[in-house]
Amino acid sequence: MWRYLGERDLSNAWSAGKVKERIVQFKKWVMGLSVRTITRPKAFQKPGHLCLHLLQMAFLQMCNLPVRVVCRANAEYMSPSGKVPFIHVGNQVVSELGPIVQFVKAKGHSLSDGLDEVQKAEMKAYMELVNNMLLTAELYLQWCDDVTVEEITHPRYGSPYPWPLNRILAYQKQWEIRRKMKAIGWAGKSLEQVLEDVDQCCQALSQRLGTQPYFFNKQPTELDALVFGHLFTILTTQLTTDELSEKVKNYGNLTAFCRRIEQQYFEGHDKDNSGTAAPRSAKRSLLR
Amino acid sequence: MAAPMELSCWGGDWGLPSLHPESLTVMAYAKFSGAPLTVNTINNSWRTPKGDIPVLISEDIVISQPAKILNFLRKQKYNADYELSAKQGADTLAYIALLEEKLLPALLHTFWVEAENYCSVTKPWFASRIPFPLSLYLPGKMSREALNRILLTKGGPPLYSLSEVEAQIYRDAKECLNLLSKRLGTSQFFFGNTPTTLDAFVFGFLAPVYKVCFPRVQLQEHLKQLPNLCRFCDDILTCYFRLTISGHSPSGQDTADANLQKLTQLVNKESNLIEKMDDNLRKSPQHPPRKLTTLKLAAGGEESPLNRLSP
């Protein structure tokens, strides 16, 4: 029990607090495959959900698979690796982007079939770049920057629990993340250096994207889903300062990319949806 | 033109200028860009100002991580990426991230965590270069740091035991090597015919795996099945790192002078022998003087006897 509580390290990005549960229901079943994405309810959203949630949703919708989002309070305990969101298909449960991609590929859907070997190598390299730089920068900002920690992260992380558990778990998590930062050499970095790294990463992504609609020309791939998940979260989350989102906004083609994917894969499905109550407009206006 | 720059790093063996991947990266970049670095091999990490290795010291500036050192060299106009396009620069960053995420854990594991390798090769090697009593403590500390790093970055659920983590990191490393091999293809360097930052990083990470002789070598065996990567490492070693017998990488001009001196000595010895033979021949009356065209004389001073003899 304590192990599960301690290993819930989902804080890859932070939730805006305005995340709505959208139940997206499709009428058709594609190849007998019905996928349920399970995540935590809005009230208990830990920092770190939105990014992964979006990522998975983007990926699954790019594959044209019908997806239903379901919220459960005990989502982390249901997940095989302790991480949410995860997908539940038939009698199988798969979590984390890598295994999900492989699982979907095994079922016959793959976004990167059209790429040759060199392009696949490039795609994997860029995915590692995003994980290495953007993810670590998000973690740093969330847990190692004192202002953000006090005002946003601790309250949010401890919100489902009564006192003193909320403080204990938050400090435990913070200690764990700081240990990791020290091991990879980010502990000595100042906030400016971290922002500079994010800038470098965005510059690399922007140069790679150029004027194309997706990273590998006409078709979206896993890399597009990954980049969208991270950038969209950075752009739409309110923090104590706007510096991080400003860094991303400097690159016009990246913001256009996010908007395009949002319009194509998320808004179109909203129109089919009769049951959604969540205001999409709030989010739309944030993504300027 | 620029202030003299000094690099402190761990020494080398098995044909490499250094065993430490980051030090090797910086040395390779310096060779590619033509930066005049004097290399000091240090024997314990506490002598460097902050404890990190490699460290570049230029006048009063001390810079410690490879990325920062490379940035500094670029600002001093030693830029190996001058001809790269913006997209290729972006690719460089991406591939370096791939190396650090996928290959570095397995490299650290092979050197510092794998019990047989650590006890029979790594620890004695480092201990022999570190003065007592630090030799008892430092290798252990480096091993613990490596294990820590591997577990903190790769060891979360669903991998719960060290053997599962090991299996995963070696799988990742082999996949990374395959990807690098596909990207390199048949060209000499990653971006055409001139080496760049990416080549320095790849060389820095691959060369220790390739050259160091360990008892447990699954990564090295996998690397040897990728001939273009092996050829890449060998090419860089022969073209840019011609080592003297002591195993330290020389700084350009001194080697040339030393080699020239040795050559001149050899030539002088040979020409002395030839002179003696020549005298013997001239003294013996039965043999008329002959054209000694078969004799090769390098220095100019020996030409006059030859001119006398040949018509």
XYZ file of C-alpha atoms in Angstrom:
599
model
C 0.000 0.000 0.000
C 2.728 2.453 0.943
C 4.712 1.370 -2.081
C 1.867 2.250 -4.405
C 1.400 5.566 -2.724
C 5.046 6.368 -3.020
C 5.532 5.344 -6.605
C 2.926 7.476 -8.164
C 5.386 9.569 -10.091
C 3.186 11.010 -12.721
C 4.408 14.516 -12.476
C 5.541 14.924 -16.032
C 3.540 18.104 -16.504
C 0.866 19.794 -14.517
C -2.826 19.971 -14.765
C -4.515 23.232 -15.455
C -7.170 22.370 -12.946
C -9.643 22.960 -15.677
C -9.215 19.544 -17.270
C -12.533 18.287 -18.256
C -13.504 14.714 -18.631
C -14.713 14.188 -22.093
C -16.380 10.998 -22.834
C -15.782 10.495 -26.454
C -17.991 7.772 -27.765
C -17.852 6.410 -31.187
C -20.545 4.344 -32.738
C -18.296 2.158 -34.833
C -15.842 -0.457 -33.669
C -12.669 -0.556 -35.692
C -11.459 -4.067 -36.257
C -13.195 -5.237 -33.175
C -11.035 -2.995 -31.072
C -12.576 -0.886 -28.403
C -10.242 1.098 -26.254
C -10.979 2.651 -22.928
C -8.630 5.239 -21.573
C -8.841 5.373 -17.837
C -7.722 8.363 -15.913
C -8.340 10.062 -12.605
C -11.326 12.260 -11.983
C -10.887 15.977 -12.273
C -10.996 16.656 -8.579
C -8.103 14.360 -7.930
C -5.992 15.118 -10.953
C -2.398 14.969 -9.960
C 0.085 17.253 -11.581
C 1.270 15.359 -14.557
C -1.896 13.949 -15.947
C -2.784 16.287 -18.658
C 0.327 15.772 -20.699
C 0.186 12.013 -20.747
C -3.546 11.990 -21.179
C -3.351 14.241 -24.208
C -0.489 12.320 -25.611
C -2.333 9.061 -25.502
C -5.537 10.550 -26.784
C -3.704 12.188 -29.647
C -1.948 8.998 -30.561
C -5.055 6.852 -30.411
C -7.090 9.303 -32.393
C -4.397 9.603 -34.988
C -4.696 5.874 -35.446
C -8.421 6.355 -35.911
C -9.250 4.135 -33.017
C -12.436 4.699 -31.066
C -11.584 5.824 -27.592
C -13.673 6.273 -24.501
C -12.297 8.230 -21.582
C -13.323 7.004 -18.189
C -12.417 8.528 -14.878
C -11.825 6.506 -11.772
C -10.495 7.529 -8.399
C -8.392 4.399 -8.052
C -6.890 4.635 -11.515
C -3.314 4.267 -10.365
C -3.996 1.084 -8.537
C -5.568 -0.437 -11.615
C -2.602 0.402 -13.771
C 0.090 -2.272 -14.169
C 2.936 0.160 -13.746
C 1.323 2.570 -11.338
C 1.137 5.235 -14.015
C -1.949 6.796 -15.466
C -3.474 7.117 -17.931
C -3.547 3.625 -19.263
C -5.715 1.823 -21.742
C -8.014 -1.064 -21.133
C -8.751 -3.166 -24.171
C -10.797 -6.295 -23.903
C -9.088 -8.123 -21.086
C -5.721 -6.421 -21.465
C -4.380 -3.412 -19.674
C -1.460 -1.431 -21.034
C 0.135 1.692 -19.618
C 2.746 4.195 -20.798
C 3.235 5.419 -24.307
C 5.945 2.980 -25.410
C 4.029 -0.204 -24.584
C 0.788 1.294 -25.886
C 2.403 2.043 -29.227
C 3.707 -1.493 -29.437
C 0.389 -2.945 -28.412
C -1.468 -0.964 -31.049
C 1.152 -1.974 -33.598
C 0.634 -5.620 -32.743
C -3.044 -5.160 -33.467
C -2.179 -3.891 -36.898
C -2.264 -0.110 -36.526
C 0.946 1.766 -36.825
C 1.684 5.356 -37.604
C 5.275 4.859 -38.598
C 5.013 2.102 -41.180
C 5.594 4.478 -44.018
C 8.969 5.583 -42.737
C 12.232 4.117 -43.894
C 14.943 2.953 -41.493
C 16.823 6.226 -41.301
C 13.616 8.145 -40.646
C 12.618 5.723 -37.911
C 15.994 6.260 -36.288
C 15.454 10.006 -36.495
C 11.993 9.713 -35.018
C 13.260 7.720 -32.054
C 16.083 10.205 -31.551
C 13.680 13.156 -31.487
C 11.388 11.336 -29.075
C 14.345 10.880 -26.748
C 15.201 14.555 -27.123
C 11.710 15.536 -26.037
C 11.805 13.116 -23.126
C 15.277 14.162 -22.103
C 14.880 17.921 -22.280
C 11.217 18.880 -22.095
C 10.161 16.273 -19.598
C 13.109 16.884 -17.299
C 12.609 20.648 -17.550
C 8.956 20.250 -16.615
C 9.902 18.113 -13.646
C 12.546 20.624 -12.607
C 10.128 23.514 -12.751
C 7.540 21.632 -10.861
C 9.663 20.266 -8.052
C 12.950 22.130 -7.848
C 11.824 25.719 -8.273
C 10.832 26.832 -4.805
C 8.196 29.357 -5.770
C 6.305 26.935 -7.990
C 6.641 24.161 -5.452
C 5.101 26.172 -2.663
C 2.294 27.744 -4.593
C 1.229 25.131 -7.052
C 2.768 21.725 -6.751
C 2.427 20.924 -3.074
C -1.215 21.931 -2.795
C -2.098 20.107 -5.981
C -0.194 16.944 -5.233
C -1.568 16.638 -1.744
C -5.119 17.673 -2.516
C -6.813 14.249 -2.300
C -5.392 13.505 1.092
C -6.073 14.782 4.590
C -3.447 16.509 6.662
C -0.708 15.411 7.456
C -0.593 12.904 4.627
C -0.682 15.582 1.977
C 2.448 17.239 3.288
C 4.310 13.987 3.864
C 3.634 12.608 0.408
C 4.459 15.884 -1.258
C 7.794 16.149 0.514
C 8.569 12.517 -0.218
C 7.896 13.056 -3.881
C 9.961 16.216 -3.922
C 12.891 14.466 -2.298
C 12.689 11.653 -4.835
C 12.651 14.022 -7.797
C 15.535 16.072 -6.431
C 17.580 12.905 -6.022
C 16.946 12.053 -9.638
C 17.913 15.544 -10.756
C 21.143 15.276 -8.828
C 21.947 11.915 -10.413
C 21.579 13.243 -13.934
C 23.379 16.488 -13.229
C 20.467 18.936 -13.334
C 20.579 19.840 -9.664
C 23.288 22.403 -10.223
C 21.345 24.180 -12.944
C 19.664 27.488 -12.355
C 16.215 28.322 -13.677
C 17.699 30.403 -16.494
C 19.808 27.497 -17.644
C 16.808 25.183 -17.648
C 14.812 27.700 -19.673
C 17.713 27.985 -22.074
C 17.700 24.222 -22.525
C 13.984 24.292 -23.231
C 14.612 27.025 -25.763
C 17.278 24.949 -27.462
C 14.985 21.956 -27.597
C 12.122 23.997 -29.051
C 14.487 25.499 -31.581
C 15.574 22.028 -32.672
C 11.945 20.900 -32.956
C 10.991 24.027 -34.830
C 13.846 23.606 -37.287
C 12.954 19.980 -37.822
C 9.307 20.789 -38.381
C 10.018 23.677 -40.742
C 6.955 24.439 -42.817
C 5.629 20.892 -42.984
C 2.299 19.994 -41.426
C 3.780 17.123 -39.415
C 7.293 16.089 -38.510
C 7.488 13.454 -41.179
C 5.685 15.331 -43.852
C 2.143 14.321 -44.569
C 1.324 11.734 -41.934
C 1.326 12.123 -38.189
C 3.531 9.763 -36.216
C 4.184 8.981 -32.558
C 6.577 11.900 -32.470
C 3.758 14.281 -33.372
C 1.600 12.905 -30.566
C 4.457 13.227 -28.079
C 5.384 16.764 -29.046
C 1.750 17.827 -29.057
C 1.163 16.429 -25.578
C 4.092 18.288 -24.077
C 3.791 21.576 -25.922
C 0.054 21.880 -25.469
C 0.403 21.346 -21.755
C 3.164 23.914 -21.502
C 1.141 26.414 -23.465
C -2.084 26.028 -21.563
C -1.009 25.603 -17.972
C -1.013 28.557 -15.629
C 2.110 28.849 -13.548
C 3.587 31.516 -11.363
C 5.431 32.917 -14.366
C 4.828 32.694 -18.064
C 8.441 32.239 -19.047
C 8.140 28.621 -20.096
C 5.165 29.155 -22.338
C 6.782 32.285 -23.740
C 9.745 30.201 -24.830
C 7.478 27.931 -26.809
C 5.419 30.792 -28.201
C 8.557 32.253 -29.765
C 8.326 29.536 -32.375
C 5.303 30.211 -34.512
C 5.339 26.943 -36.380
C 5.163 24.980 -33.124
C 2.088 26.848 -31.881
C 0.485 26.457 -35.313
C 1.281 22.743 -35.147
C -0.460 22.388 -31.773
C -3.476 24.293 -32.961
C -3.715 22.212 -36.081
C -3.649 18.922 -34.204
C -6.106 20.203 -31.655
C -8.524 21.230 -34.357
C -8.130 18.112 -36.382
C -8.230 15.453 -33.728
C -9.962 16.917 -30.733
C -12.467 19.498 -31.790
C -13.915 17.536 -34.647
C -14.932 14.798 -32.282
C -16.491 17.205 -29.878
C -19.117 18.013 -32.422
C -20.214 14.389 -32.639
C -20.456 14.262 -28.957
C -23.799 14.893 -27.380
C -22.930 14.368 -23.772
C -20.034 16.637 -23.198
C -20.557 19.469 -20.835
C -17.022 20.663 -20.559
C -16.319 23.986 -22.142
C -13.893 23.595 -24.936
C -13.775 27.315 -25.479
C -11.851 27.974 -22.318
C -9.005 25.905 -23.591
C -9.264 27.216 -27.109
C -8.818 30.747 -25.992
C -5.693 29.855 -24.040
C -3.953 28.455 -27.062
C -3.289 31.726 -28.752
C 45.606 33.903 -30.630
C 43.512 32.445 -27.859
C 44.628 31.894 -24.315
C 46.241 28.519 -23.738
C 43.652 25.920 -22.847
C 44.215 22.964 -20.625
C 42.017 19.918 -20.355
C 42.159 17.679 -17.319
C 40.810 14.200 -17.748
C 41.385 10.537 -17.031
C 44.117 8.796 -18.966
C 43.788 6.060 -21.529
C 44.673 2.504 -22.330
C 43.950 -0.221 -24.900
C 44.789 2.204 -27.678
C 42.485 4.978 -26.504
C 43.549 8.424 -25.326
C 41.088 8.227 -22.468
C 38.737 5.672 -20.966
C 36.166 8.181 -19.821
C 33.441 8.781 -22.450
C 32.982 12.486 -21.736
C 36.715 13.203 -21.767
C 37.021 11.314 -25.039
C 34.195 13.368 -26.536
C 35.904 16.643 -25.674
C 39.285 15.454 -26.958
C 37.756 14.263 -30.225
C 35.950 17.575 -30.721
C 39.171 19.487 -30.082
C 40.930 17.421 -32.740
C 38.116 17.885 -35.234
C 37.944 21.627 -34.792
C 41.686 22.168 -34.521
C 41.593 23.651 -31.039
C 45.010 23.612 -29.360
C 44.387 21.819 -26.099
C 47.044 20.559 -23.794
C 45.793 17.427 -22.161
C 46.639 16.643 -18.567
C 45.811 13.253 -17.264
C 44.820 13.578 -13.691
C 44.840 10.918 -11.153
C 42.046 11.886 -8.896
C 38.886 13.844 -9.365
C 39.357 15.928 -6.233
C 42.134 17.939 -7.813
C 39.747 19.501 -10.283
C 38.030 22.609 -8.954
C 34.539 21.181 -8.708
C 35.136 17.466 -8.821
C 33.744 16.932 -12.323
C 35.776 15.485 -15.104
C 36.647 16.560 -17.780
C 37.523 20.141 -16.896
C 38.756 22.856 -19.207
C 40.868 25.593 -17.705
C 41.614 28.657 -19.756
C 43.229 31.542 -17.862
C 40.774 32.016 -15.036
C 37.780 30.320 -16.540
C 36.895 26.832 -15.389
C 34.293 24.871 -17.334
C 33.196 21.420 -16.438
C 30.537 19.659 -18.491
C 31.179 18.456 -22.061
C 28.301 20.458 -23.549
C 29.521 23.641 -21.881
C 33.127 22.970 -22.882
C 32.071 22.512 -26.485
C 30.079 25.746 -26.356
C 33.118 27.563 -25.021
C 35.294 26.177 -27.807
C 32.735 27.281 -30.365
C 32.781 30.791 -28.951
C 36.554 30.793 -29.318
C 35.972 30.133 -33.028
C 36.817 26.450 -32.941
C 33.639 25.260 -34.547
C 33.341 21.855 -36.146
C 29.679 22.402 -37.077
C 30.273 25.342 -39.341
C 28.933 23.689 -42.454
C 25.855 22.086 -40.957
C 22.362 23.248 -41.869
C 19.816 24.175 -39.187
C 18.044 20.834 -39.546
C 21.308 18.932 -39.179
C 22.042 20.909 -36.027
C 18.647 19.849 -34.689
C 19.385 16.236 -35.617
C 22.668 16.481 -33.689
C 20.822 17.447 -30.499
C 18.319 14.653 -30.983
C 20.939 11.957 -31.513
C 22.977 13.141 -28.538
C 19.828 12.826 -26.408
C 19.350 9.308 -27.801
C 22.900 8.377 -26.826
C 22.531 9.722 -23.315
C 19.202 8.064 -22.671
C 19.749 4.698 -24.284
C 23.440 3.971 -24.499
C 24.912 5.663 -21.455
C 23.147 3.492 -18.830
C 24.444 0.314 -20.456
C 27.918 1.813 -20.741
C 27.925 2.748 -17.070
C 26.660 -0.694 -16.203
C 29.374 -2.472 -18.218
C 32.110 -0.407 -16.626
C 30.960 0.105 -13.077
C 28.124 -2.137 -12.041
C 28.715 -5.514 -13.679
C 30.545 -7.312 -10.888
C 33.076 -9.263 -12.924
C 34.022 -6.323 -15.116
C 34.275 -3.949 -12.216
C 36.413 -6.189 -10.043
C 38.761 -7.487 -12.689
C 39.235 -4.480 -14.965
C 37.752 -1.137 -13.954
C 38.632 -1.021 -10.286
C 42.274 -2.121 -10.657
C 42.773 0.241 -13.592
C 41.463 3.293 -11.762
C 43.015 2.247 -8.473
C 46.426 2.008 -10.105
C 46.142 5.576 -11.300
C 44.870 7.094 -8.092
C 47.263 7.580 -5.190
C 46.765 5.670 -2.006
C 44.590 6.052 0.123
C 42.085 7.522 -2.324
C 42.423 4.447 -4.465
C 40.483 2.565 -1.836
C 37.580 4.982 -1.845
C 37.147 6.695 -5.211
C 36.448 3.707 -7.474
C 33.790 2.539 -5.037
C 32.233 5.975 -4.998
C 32.134 6.132 -8.793
C 30.555 2.690 -8.902
C 27.849 3.684 -6.428
C 27.110 6.852 -8.388
C 26.742 4.858 -11.584
C 24.353 2.377 -9.993
C 22.378 5.221 -8.474
C 22.016 6.934 -11.785
C 20.864 3.776 -13.516
C 18.302 2.930 -10.870
C 16.915 6.442 -10.558
C 16.471 6.970 -14.252
C 15.510 3.510 -15.405
C 14.472 1.609 -12.358
C 10.856 2.559 -11.804
C 7.904 0.182 -12.048
C 7.149 -2.146 -13.825
C 10.801 -3.113 -13.452
C 11.250 -4.154 -9.874
C 14.546 -6.010 -9.713
C 18.058 -5.144 -10.823
C 18.194 -7.993 -13.328
C 15.053 -6.725 -15.069
C 16.533 -3.243 -15.227
C 19.754 -4.661 -16.635
C 17.915 -6.619 -19.301
C 15.975 -3.511 -20.293
C 19.004 -1.232 -20.511
C 20.975 -3.675 -22.615
C 18.015 -4.077 -24.960
C 17.798 -0.310 -25.263
C 21.539 -0.014 -25.865
C 21.524 -2.624 -28.617
C 18.590 -0.902 -30.275
C 20.447 2.398 -30.037
C 23.531 0.874 -31.685
C 21.369 -0.490 -34.494
C 19.782 2.911 -35.027
C 23.180 4.606 -35.141
C 24.430 2.058 -37.617
C 21.439 2.637 -39.880
C 21.889 6.374 -39.675
C 25.608 6.179 -40.471
C 25.109 3.855 -43.417
C 28.142 3.834 -45.664
C 29.299 7.410 -45.249
C 32.494 8.240 -43.463
C 31.004 10.531 -40.826
C 27.451 11.255 -39.802
C 27.137 14.415 -41.860
C 29.216 13.786 -44.933
C 32.986 13.833 -45.072
C 33.887 16.162 -42.247
C 33.502 15.215 -38.598
C 31.175 17.264 -36.399
C 29.943 17.418 -32.811
C 27.764 14.361 -33.283
C 30.755 12.336 -34.466
C 32.654 13.439 -31.352
C 29.852 12.305 -29.058
C 29.307 8.991 -30.834
C 33.036 8.304 -30.811
C 33.258 9.206 -27.120
C 30.544 6.713 -26.221
C 31.425 3.916 -28.626
C 35.198 3.767 -28.382
C 35.364 2.562 -24.750
C 32.814 -0.146 -25.506
C 34.736 -1.154 -28.608
C 38.259 -1.226 -27.299
C 38.323 -2.073 -23.629
C 38.717 -5.782 -22.949
C 36.197 -6.938 -20.408
C 35.282 -10.458 -19.321
C 31.544 -9.833 -19.814
C 31.160 -8.160 -23.173
C 27.673 -8.520 -24.579
C 27.591 -4.919 -25.722
C 30.985 -5.155 -27.393
C 29.961 -8.292 -29.240
C 26.848 -6.574 -30.506
C 28.913 -3.593 -31.602
C 31.313 -5.823 -33.490
C 28.431 -7.078 -35.576
C 27.970 -3.549 -36.899
C 31.027 -3.122 -39.124
C 30.336 0.468 -40.141
C 30.451 1.648 -36.522
C 33.706 -0.251 -35.908
C 35.201 1.253 -39.029
C 34.049 4.697 -37.848
C 35.888 4.327 -34.512
C 39.025 2.944 -36.120
C 39.126 5.736 -38.693
C 38.929 8.445 -36.054
C 41.588 6.764 -33.933
C 44.045 6.427 -36.787
C 43.414 9.813 -38.371
C 43.090 12.033 -35.333
C 44.715 10.236 -32.448
C 48.140 8.986 -33.417
C 49.462 7.887 -30.064
C 53.060 7.828 -28.905
C 54.348 4.733 -27.156
C 53.509 6.061 -23.711
C 49.869 6.153 -24.640
C 49.301 9.878 -24.201
C 48.008 11.831 -27.104
C 50.751 14.201 -28.323
C 50.251 17.808 -29.198
C 50.864 18.210 -32.924
C 54.115 19.976 -33.449
C 56.135 18.067 -30.847
C 55.368 14.754 -32.493
C 56.361 16.015 -35.846
C 59.670 17.256 -34.449
C 60.328 14.053 -32.546
C 59.579 11.959 -35.601
C 61.754 14.124 -37.775
C 64.618 13.783 -35.348
C 64.337 10.013 -35.302
C 64.214 9.905 -39.067
C 67.279 12.116 -39.379
C 69.201 9.911 -36.980
C 68.329 6.788 -38.921
C 69.342 8.400 -42.154
C 72.635 9.546 -40.693
C 73.409 6.078 -39.431
C 72.672 4.572 -42.760
C 74.721 7.096 -44.621
C 77.693 6.432 -42.317
C 77.454 2.769 -43.139
C 77.298 3.557 -46.797
C 80.362 5.752 -46.564
C 82.310 2.970 -44.966
C 81.253 0.555 -47.663
C 82.188 3.128 -50.222
C 85.690 3.531 -48.784
C 86.229 -0.199 -48.718
C 85.289 -0.477 -52.325
C 87.579 2.317 -53.390
C 90.515 0.879 -51.508
C 90.319 -2.520 -53.126
C 92.245 -2.194 -56.439
C 90.575 -4.997 -58.450
C 87.222 -3.315 -58.556
C 86.855 -0.230 -60.711
C 84.729 2.516 -59.327
C 81.095 1.881 -60.093
C 77.985 3.871 -60.244
C 76.465 3.508 -56.856
C 72.997 4.152 -58.141
C 71.443 1.606 -55.868
C 72.341 3.613 -52.801
C 69.628 5.963 -51.519
C 70.845 9.081 -49.811
C 68.354 11.446 -48.205
C 70.420 14.381 -46.927
C 72.021 16.860 -49.261
C 75.521 16.523 -47.814
C 76.010 13.082 -49.255
C 75.396 14.055 -52.825
C 78.954 15.138 -53.707
C 80.600 11.694 -53.500
C 77.784 10.344 -55.618
C 78.240 13.101 -58.138
C 81.902 12.285 -58.334
C 81.183 8.685 -59.114
C 78.345 8.863 -61.561
C 79.083 10.189 -64.990
